[in-house]
Each structure stands twice: as C-alpha cells, then as structure tokens.
Amino acid sequence: MDILVINCGSSSLKYQLINANTEEVLASGICDRIGISGGSFSYKAKNKDKITQEVELKDHEVAIGIVLNTLIDKDIGILSSLSEIKAIGHRIVHGGEHFTKSALINEEVIRHIEECADLAPLHNPAHLLGIKACKHLMPQTPMVAVFDTAFHQTMPPRAFIYGLPYEYYEKYKIRRYGFHGTSHSYVSKRTAEFLGIRLENSKIITCHLGNGSSICAIENGKSVDTSMGLTPLEGLVMGTRSGDLDPAIIDYIAQKENKSTQEVLNILNKKSGVLGISGLSSDFRDLLAADEKGDLKARFAREVFAYRVAKYIGSYTAALSGVDAIVFCAGVGENAKFIRGKIVSHLQFLGITLDEEANLQTVGKEGIISTKDSKVKVCVIPTNEELMIARDTLEIVSKL
Ligand code: ADP
C-alpha cells in the first residue's frame, strides 16, 4: 500500500511516498519558500536522478499539486495514477492532551488540531493548510494525523506538571507536553529489536539531537519523562534555542535591552543555543571545523551542549531507577561522533565505557558504541519519523 507522508511547515513541505508494506521509500523531496518569492521544488524517485526546480509556490495547495503531478508524470513519475496513493499521513506537532495516539482525520480531529494551534502557533496552522490542500486535491483519500506529542501522553502528572499555581493547568492546560515523540517512539522500538531485548521490560533513554533536540526516558516502551515542555524551547541547549533557563532572565533582558517579551522569546528561540554561545553557527559541522582551527567559543558551545545532554541523562537514570540503553539519533546524534564521545565521558560513574573505535566508525548507521563490558549499552539508531508515520497510517487505514 503506497502512502504519502507529508510534513508541512509554514513555508516548506517535506514529503515521502512510502510503500508501507515493504517500507521502501519510492520518492521524496521538499517544496521550499511556499508563499514567499524564490520557491523551489525537489524530487528524488527510486532509481532516478534527483531533480530541483525553481518554481513559484503561491500556497500549500500549489505545492502539493506539483508533488502529485510529478508523482504521475510520464517521464519522471513513479505512479501511473494518483489512485495508487491509498492514504496520506500528516505529521502534526501539537495534539495537546486530546490525542494519545494517531487519528483518522475527520472534521472533529481538524477542530481539535485547530484548538491546539494556540500551543504551537508556528506549526499547527501550517499542518492544517496541508490537510486542507490534500482534502481538496484528493477528497477520497483517507488521511491520518500523527502527533509529535502523542507518545509523551503516558508521562505521569509528577513529570508533566510545572511548579506553578495548579489553576493554570486547569484553566489553560499549561503543562509539559514534549515533542519529537514519533522519533523517540521509533528509536526506542528499533533499539529493543536491535539489541534483542524486550521493549516491555526495558529502561531506555533516547537522545534526539538535531537542530532541535530532546531526550526521553522510556520505561517498558512508554515515555515517562522528556526534556521539552509546553513548547519545544525547554530542555537541552539546541542549535538556536536556549533550553532551560531561569525565567527571570526574560524580563531582565527585556529591561536591559529595551525589548518586548516577544522579542526576547524570539532571541531565546532563534539566536541562542550553540549559535548564541559560539556567535558562529547552529550547525555542529561548522562548530567542529572552527574548534579544530582553535576557535575557543566554538569549543565552549560544544562542551556546554554535551554537558547539558549528560546532565539530562543522569536525571533520567534517576527517573527510570536505572538504564539499560542510551541511544543517540538525529543529525547530531547519528553523525557527531566527538560530541557523543564528550557526552559519554561524563557518564563513567554509571559504569559506561565508550568503545572509541566503534564510536568513530558508527556514523549515520546503526551500531553499539559502548564496550562489551560497559554496564549500560550505548548505541546509535538513525531515526525515521516518516516511516513511523507511514506505519501508523497503514495501521489505521487498514481497519477502514
Ligand atoms: P532537524 O532538527 O532540522 O530535523 P536534523 O536531525 O537533520 O535536524 O539535524 C541537523 C543538524 O545535525 C545540523 O544542524 C548539524 O548540526 C548536525 N549534523 C548533520 N550532519 C552532521 C555531521 N556529519 N557531523 C556533525 N553534525 C552534523
């Protein structure tokens, strides 16, 4: 069954066409700068060359129209008809407390996604544009919403409540939700398979380290704590986001710099993290290159990042009362071997030892990077959120 997976941002749209039975990616690409001038479209089908075109993308419907037309194009297409697409899976960032698992999209589900837009103003409205465009272009095709927050809905109240007046939770649903749930869920399941352990009887800490980063404590396959909060700003020091800080800092900066709260929050979201500390880049490849040339701020930013990750791993070891496996995934986790090395160097007190050679060799692929006698297994498992969305979509639509 061919499933189109769509990840719609406000000005970009990533897509993959996946055969959900064989789990093979048939085609994938990105529409960029939607609604802004200078749009582009990329497409790579199985066994064919990648194409990239400059094309004005007036809105999401135009973008999805181009994706669909390309998939059935006589020369470069991979399908003979759009009816071969049996379902569409949409990534949705925020499902609030309402969604504990993926859902077949209907009017009620759309209404709930709209209600959560308050909590994810940059993401949910964009996802809705994608849903509406698909509904218009392929009205008969069932669609499934897969939420970044759903996996974390198993967190116990003691983990998701902030130390705030309880009425704010009751009135406004202010609590920790967590994100990257699709990734943490996929990676924890795959880790159990890879290590040959039973997920239902395991303690796993998954570290999704990308541009945005989060950590998750997973007990018997269920999320019991995670580092992101009401929004994806909380937790680790990220590419451009500050992560945890004293909330009094917001007003302090606002006063000192004569800025509004919104402006300060924008700095915390877009100009902080390793970009802010290094003054150089949010990309760990740039930071490594600068560090190697003696840039001390780039080195410092990498150290701060690794230290915060290690501190969270330590606290999640307490949350889980132990840990069987620590797993790295996403752009930094899968590739940045020196960062992994720095993180693990803080964890020797847990009886963890890094297999230096395995760590150097394991880049962008699955592998164990701890030594045989390490008390805790440390591994790298590349994440695959699109595949997880396709799996959930298949499961839901095959019951229709
Ligand atoms: P996103 O959160 O945007 O999905 P990714 O998971 O793709 O991000 O991670 C992107 C980040 O991964 C980049 O900004 C970069 O810092 C890091 N990264 C990617 N490849 C490498 C590499 N080979 N070495 C070090 N860091 C890398």
mmCIF file of C-alpha atoms and ligand atoms in Angstrom, residues 14 180 208-213 239 241 274 282-286 288 329-337 339 363 383 385, ligand 1:
data_model
loop_
_atom_site.group_PDB
_atom_site.id
_atom_site.type_symbol
_atom_site.label_atom_id
_atom_site.label_comp_id
_atom_site.label_asym_id
_atom_site.label_seq_id
_atom_site.Cartn_x
_atom_site.Cartn_y
_atom_site.Cartn_z
ATOM 1 C CA LYS A 14 8.656 17.718 3.033
ATOM 2 C CA HIS A 180 9.781 14.521 18.806
ATOM 3 C CA HIS A 208 17.203 13.007 19.663
ATOM 4 C CA LEU A 209 19.965 15.507 18.921
ATOM 5 C CA GLY A 210 19.314 17.542 15.788
ATOM 6 C CA ASN A 211 18.699 21.200 15.178
ATOM 7 C CA GLY A 212 16.015 20.884 17.816
ATOM 8 C CA SER A 213 16.988 18.376 20.483
ATOM 9 C CA GLY A 239 21.090 24.736 17.637
ATOM 10 C CA ARG A 241 17.198 27.541 21.242
ATOM 11 C CA VAL A 274 25.108 26.853 20.389
ATOM 12 C CA SER A 282 23.989 26.480 14.894
ATOM 13 C CA ASP A 283 25.474 23.691 12.791
ATOM 14 C CA PHE A 284 27.740 21.260 14.613
ATOM 15 C CA ARG A 285 29.816 20.678 11.473
ATOM 16 C CA ASP A 286 30.752 24.379 11.429
ATOM 17 C CA LEU A 288 33.769 21.291 14.835
ATOM 18 C CA CYS A 329 19.695 9.715 16.952
ATOM 19 C CA ALA A 330 19.019 12.642 14.554
ATOM 20 C CA GLY A 331 21.595 14.802 12.736
ATOM 21 C CA VAL A 332 23.984 15.370 15.637
ATOM 22 C CA GLY A 333 23.311 12.082 17.449
ATOM 23 C CA GLU A 334 23.829 9.976 14.333
ATOM 24 C CA ASN A 335 26.870 11.801 12.968
ATOM 25 C CA ALA A 336 28.722 13.892 15.534
ATOM 26 C CA LYS A 337 30.995 11.231 17.000
ATOM 27 C CA ILE A 339 30.009 15.149 20.665
ATOM 28 C CA VAL A 363 28.308 7.457 11.533
ATOM 29 C CA THR A 383 15.605 7.920 13.372
ATOM 30 C CA GLU A 385 9.860 9.683 11.571
HETATM 31 P P1 ADP B 1 16.203 18.862 12.283
HETATM 32 O O1 ADP B 1 16.005 19.115 13.744
HETATM 33 O O2 ADP B 1 16.200 20.095 11.441
HETATM 34 O O3 ADP B 1 15.388 17.700 11.731
HETATM 35 P P2 ADP B 1 18.491 17.119 11.893
HETATM 36 O O4 ADP B 1 18.115 15.984 12.771
HETATM 37 O O5 ADP B 1 18.532 16.888 10.429
HETATM 38 O O6 ADP B 1 17.694 18.422 12.218
HETATM 39 O O7 ADP B 1 19.928 17.635 12.370
HETATM 40 C C1 ADP B 1 20.535 18.715 11.746
HETATM 41 C C2 ADP B 1 21.824 19.047 12.471
HETATM 42 O O8 ADP B 1 22.644 17.870 12.554
HETATM 43 C C3 ADP B 1 22.677 20.049 11.735
HETATM 44 O O9 ADP B 1 22.325 21.366 12.072
HETATM 45 C C4 ADP B 1 24.052 19.708 12.217
HETATM 46 O O10 ADP B 1 24.305 20.453 13.397
HETATM 47 C C5 ADP B 1 24.003 18.254 12.585
HETATM 48 N N1 ADP B 1 24.753 17.410 11.649
HETATM 49 C C6 ADP B 1 24.321 16.903 10.481
HETATM 50 N N2 ADP B 1 25.292 16.163 9.889
HETATM 51 C C7 ADP B 1 26.359 16.228 10.708
HETATM 52 C C8 ADP B 1 27.688 15.688 10.691
HETATM 53 N N3 ADP B 1 28.109 14.912 9.691
HETATM 54 N N4 ADP B 1 28.504 15.970 11.727
HETATM 55 C C9 ADP B 1 28.091 16.747 12.755
HETATM 56 N N5 ADP B 1 26.852 17.274 12.838
HETATM 57 C C10 ADP B 1 26.018 17.020 11.843
#
